[in-house]
Amino acid sequence: EVQFVESGGGLVQAGGSLRLSCAASGFIFDDYGIGWFRQAPGKEREGVACISSSDSTTYYADSVKGRFTISRDNAKNTVYLQMNSLKPEDTAVYYCAARPFRATTNPGWYDYWGQGTQVTVSS
């Protein structure tokens, strides 16, 4: 059974930082690209960052470039999203997801999804 345990969300003031974690099980983690997505109330789910399986190539949405960093630890089956210089517009539920090999910021290409963790940035 595929499972994700997402953690690290919470309430933070604008300019602050959070580190999200996504611990996965139930599939061969090394063979999967992992993405972080977010969905704010009334908005569509959007890709934030992703990291591929083989060479750990990363992609970022323009809105988070220079502020967010995605990384993976295959020994721990875990992907991280370091979020710095947070803005109120970053407020959303953040989800991790997995698809085979090459990652993409298109949520429609992902097979497995976590339950999400809330991130709230106050102004």
C-alpha positions as protocol buffer text, in pm:
chain_id: "A"
residue {
  index: 1
  type: GLU
  ca { x: 0 y: 0 z: 0 }
}
residue {
  index: 2
  type: VAL
  ca { x: 134 y: 339 z: -101 }
}
residue {
  index: 3
  type: GLN
  ca { x: 153 y: 582 z: 187 }
}
residue {
  index: 4
  type: PHE
  ca { x: 283 y: 933 z: 239 }
}
residue {
  index: 5
  type: VAL
  ca { x: 340 y: 1106 z: 570 }
}
residue {
  index: 6
  type: GLU
  ca { x: 360 y: 1480 z: 519 }
}
residue {
  index: 7
  type: SER
  ca { x: 474 y: 1704 z: 800 }
}
residue {
  index: 8
  type: GLY
  ca { x: 618 y: 2045 z: 874 }
}
residue {
  index: 9
  type: GLY
  ca { x: 324 y: 2266 z: 789 }
}
residue {
  index: 10
  type: GLY
  ca { x: 196 y: 2534 z: 1022 }
}
residue {
  index: 11
  type: LEU
  ca { x: 146 y: 2903 z: 1081 }
}
residue {
  index: 12
  type: VAL
  ca { x: 432 y: 3141 z: 1012 }
}
residue {
  index: 13
  type: GLN
  ca { x: 471 y: 3514 z: 967 }
}
residue {
  index: 14
  type: ALA
  ca { x: 559 y: 3661 z: 630 }
}
residue {
  index: 15
  type: GLY
  ca { x: 932 y: 3640 z: 572 }
}
residue {
  index: 16
  type: GLY
  ca { x: 962 y: 3327 z: 781 }
}
residue {
  index: 17
  type: SER
  ca { x: 1059 y: 2973 z: 686 }
}
residue {
  index: 18
  type: LEU
  ca { x: 915 y: 2624 z: 702 }
}
residue {
  index: 19
  type: ARG
  ca { x: 1050 y: 2286 z: 600 }
}
residue {
  index: 20
  type: LEU
  ca { x: 802 y: 2032 z: 472 }
}
residue {
  index: 21
  type: SER
  ca { x: 880 y: 1660 z: 474 }
}
residue {
  index: 22
  type: CYS
  ca { x: 719 y: 1381 z: 276 }
}
residue {
  index: 23
  type: ALA
  ca { x: 804 y: 1028 z: 390 }
}
residue {
  index: 24
  type: ALA
  ca { x: 691 y: 763 z: 142 }
}
residue {
  index: 25
  type: SER
  ca { x: 640 y: 387 z: 154 }
}
residue {
  index: 26
  type: GLY
  ca { x: 482 y: 113 z: -52 }
}
residue {
  index: 27
  type: PHE
  ca { x: 671 y: 167 z: -377 }
}
residue {
  index: 28
  type: ILE
  ca { x: 1031 y: 177 z: -500 }
}
residue {
  index: 29
  type: PHE
  ca { x: 1108 y: 531 z: -398 }
}
residue {
  index: 30
  type: ASP
  ca { x: 1435 y: 553 z: -595 }
}
residue {
  index: 31
  type: ASP
  ca { x: 1243 y: 496 z: -921 }
}
residue {
  index: 32
  type: TYR
  ca { x: 993 y: 776 z: -871 }
}
residue {
  index: 33
  type: GLY
  ca { x: 994 y: 1145 z: -931 }
}
residue {
  index: 34
  type: ILE
  ca { x: 836 y: 1344 z: -650 }
}
residue {
  index: 35
  type: GLY
  ca { x: 650 y: 1669 z: -672 }
}
residue {
  index: 36
  type: TRP
  ca { x: 518 y: 1922 z: -426 }
}
residue {
  index: 37
  type: PHE
  ca { x: 187 y: 2086 z: -513 }
}
residue {
  index: 38
  type: ARG
  ca { x: -37 y: 2334 z: -339 }
}
residue {
  index: 39
  type: GLN
  ca { x: -399 y: 2429 z: -347 }
}
residue {
  index: 40
  type: ALA
  ca { x: -546 y: 2744 z: -200 }
}
residue {
  index: 41
  type: PRO
  ca { x: -920 y: 2782 z: -137 }
}
residue {
  index: 42
  type: GLY
  ca { x: -1105 y: 2842 z: -462 }
}
residue {
  index: 43
  type: LYS
  ca { x: -798 y: 2783 z: -675 }
}
residue {
  index: 44
  type: GLU
  ca { x: -670 y: 2497 z: -884 }
}
residue {
  index: 45
  type: ARG
  ca { x: -393 y: 2273 z: -761 }
}
residue {
  index: 46
  type: GLU
  ca { x: -60 y: 2400 z: -889 }
}
residue {
  index: 47
  type: GLY
  ca { x: 288 y: 2254 z: -909 }
}
residue {
  index: 48
  type: VAL
  ca { x: 541 y: 2415 z: -679 }
}
residue {
  index: 49
  type: ALA
  ca { x: 856 y: 2208 z: -722 }
}
residue {
  index: 50
  type: CYS
  ca { x: 957 y: 1860 z: -830 }
}
residue {
  index: 51
  type: ILE
  ca { x: 1261 y: 1637 z: -836 }
}
residue {
  index: 52
  type: SER
  ca { x: 1329 y: 1348 z: -1071 }
}
residue {
  index: 53
  type: SER
  ca { x: 1442 y: 1003 z: -968 }
}
residue {
  index: 54
  type: SER
  ca { x: 1759 y: 938 z: -1161 }
}
residue {
  index: 55
  type: ASP
  ca { x: 1967 y: 1255 z: -1161 }
}
residue {
  index: 56
  type: SER
  ca { x: 1760 y: 1454 z: -911 }
}
residue {
  index: 57
  type: THR
  ca { x: 1686 y: 1720 z: -1170 }
}
residue {
  index: 58
  type: THR
  ca { x: 1468 y: 1986 z: -1013 }
}
residue {
  index: 59
  type: TYR
  ca { x: 1201 y: 2218 z: -1148 }
}
residue {
  index: 60
  type: TYR
  ca { x: 1033 y: 2513 z: -977 }
}
residue {
  index: 61
  type: ALA
  ca { x: 733 y: 2728 z: -1040 }
}
residue {
  index: 62
  type: ASP
  ca { x: 831 y: 3085 z: -1122 }
}
residue {
  index: 63
  type: SER
  ca { x: 648 y: 3207 z: -813 }
}
residue {
  index: 64
  type: VAL
  ca { x: 882 y: 3017 z: -578 }
}
residue {
  index: 65
  type: LYS
  ca { x: 1216 y: 3024 z: -760 }
}
residue {
  index: 66
  type: GLY
  ca { x: 1492 y: 3149 z: -535 }
}
residue {
  index: 67
  type: ARG
  ca { x: 1280 y: 3096 z: -223 }
}
residue {
  index: 68
  type: PHE
  ca { x: 1196 y: 2723 z: -217 }
}
residue {
  index: 69
  type: THR
  ca { x: 1434 y: 2429 z: -245 }
}
residue {
  index: 70
  type: ILE
  ca { x: 1333 y: 2068 z: -304 }
}
residue {
  index: 71
  type: SER
  ca { x: 1563 y: 1781 z: -212 }
}
residue {
  index: 72
  type: ARG
  ca { x: 1541 y: 1407 z: -159 }
}
residue {
  index: 73
  type: ASP
  ca { x: 1705 y: 1150 z: 66 }
}
residue {
  index: 74
  type: ASN
  ca { x: 1659 y: 812 z: -99 }
}
residue {
  index: 75
  type: ALA
  ca { x: 1802 y: 632 z: 206 }
}
residue {
  index: 76
  type: LYS
  ca { x: 1509 y: 767 z: 409 }
}
residue {
  index: 77
  type: ASN
  ca { x: 1247 y: 757 z: 130 }
}
residue {
  index: 78
  type: THR
  ca { x: 1185 y: 1122 z: 204 }
}
residue {
  index: 79
  type: VAL
  ca { x: 1154 y: 1443 z: 5 }
}
residue {
  index: 80
  type: TYR
  ca { x: 1186 y: 1786 z: 159 }
}
residue {
  index: 81
  type: LEU
  ca { x: 1067 y: 2131 z: 62 }
}
residue {
  index: 82
  type: GLN
  ca { x: 1256 y: 2412 z: 228 }
}
residue {
  index: 83
  type: MET
  ca { x: 1048 y: 2727 z: 206 }
}
residue {
  index: 84
  type: ASN
  ca { x: 1212 y: 3061 z: 283 }
}
residue {
  index: 85
  type: SER
  ca { x: 1093 y: 3421 z: 257 }
}
residue {
  index: 86
  type: LEU
  ca { x: 734 y: 3304 z: 279 }
}
residue {
  index: 87
  type: LYS
  ca { x: 457 y: 3531 z: 156 }
}
residue {
  index: 88
  type: PRO
  ca { x: 86 y: 3538 z: 240 }
}
residue {
  index: 89
  type: GLU
  ca { x: 16 y: 3416 z: -114 }
}
residue {
  index: 90
  type: ASP
  ca { x: 201 y: 3094 z: -30 }
}
residue {
  index: 91
  type: THR
  ca { x: -86 y: 3001 z: 202 }
}
residue {
  index: 92
  type: ALA
  ca { x: -234 y: 2671 z: 85 }
}
residue {
  index: 93
  type: VAL
  ca { x: -256 y: 2301 z: 152 }
}
residue {
  index: 94
  type: TYR
  ca { x: 66 y: 2144 z: 30 }
}
residue {
  index: 95
  type: TYR
  ca { x: 69 y: 1793 z: -115 }
}
residue {
  index: 96
  type: CYS
  ca { x: 345 y: 1560 z: -221 }
}
residue {
  index: 97
  type: ALA
  ca { x: 295 y: 1318 z: -506 }
}
residue {
  index: 98
  type: ALA
  ca { x: 489 y: 1052 z: -697 }
}
residue {
  index: 99
  type: ARG
  ca { x: 517 y: 938 z: -1057 }
}
residue {
  index: 100
  type: PRO
  ca { x: 767 y: 704 z: -1226 }
}
residue {
  index: 101
  type: PHE
  ca { x: 1110 y: 845 z: -1301 }
}
residue {
  index: 102
  type: ARG
  ca { x: 1084 y: 1194 z: -1448 }
}
residue {
  index: 103
  type: ALA
  ca { x: 913 y: 1458 z: -1241 }
}
residue {
  index: 104
  type: THR
  ca { x: 694 y: 1736 z: -1377 }
}
residue {
  index: 105
  type: THR
  ca { x: 499 y: 2022 z: -1223 }
}
residue {
  index: 106
  type: ASN
  ca { x: 184 y: 1905 z: -1401 }
}
residue {
  index: 107
  type: PRO
  ca { x: -36 y: 1741 z: -1134 }
}
residue {
  index: 108
  type: GLY
  ca { x: -224 y: 1536 z: -1393 }
}
residue {
  index: 109
  type: TRP
  ca { x: 78 y: 1314 z: -1449 }
}
residue {
  index: 110
  type: TYR
  ca { x: 106 y: 1185 z: -1091 }
}
residue {
  index: 111
  type: ASP
  ca { x: -9 y: 846 z: -970 }
}
residue {
  index: 112
  type: TYR
  ca { x: 13 y: 868 z: -591 }
}
residue {
  index: 113
  type: TRP
  ca { x: -83 y: 1153 z: -361 }
}
residue {
  index: 114
  type: GLY
  ca { x: -41 y: 1241 z: 4 }
}
residue {
  index: 115
  type: GLN
  ca { x: -313 y: 1386 z: 226 }
}
residue {
  index: 116
  type: GLY
  ca { x: -165 y: 1733 z: 244 }
}
residue {
  index: 117
  type: THR
  ca { x: -35 y: 1966 z: 512 }
}
residue {
  index: 118
  type: GLN
  ca { x: -162 y: 2318 z: 576 }
}
residue {
  index: 119
  type: VAL
  ca { x: 73 y: 2613 z: 541 }
}
residue {
  index: 120
  type: THR
  ca { x: -55 y: 2951 z: 655 }
}
residue {
  index: 121
  type: VAL
  ca { x: 150 y: 3268 z: 616 }
}
residue {
  index: 122
  type: SER
  ca { x: 26 y: 3572 z: 805 }
}
residue {
  index: 123
  type: SER
  ca { x: 101 y: 3927 z: 695 }
}
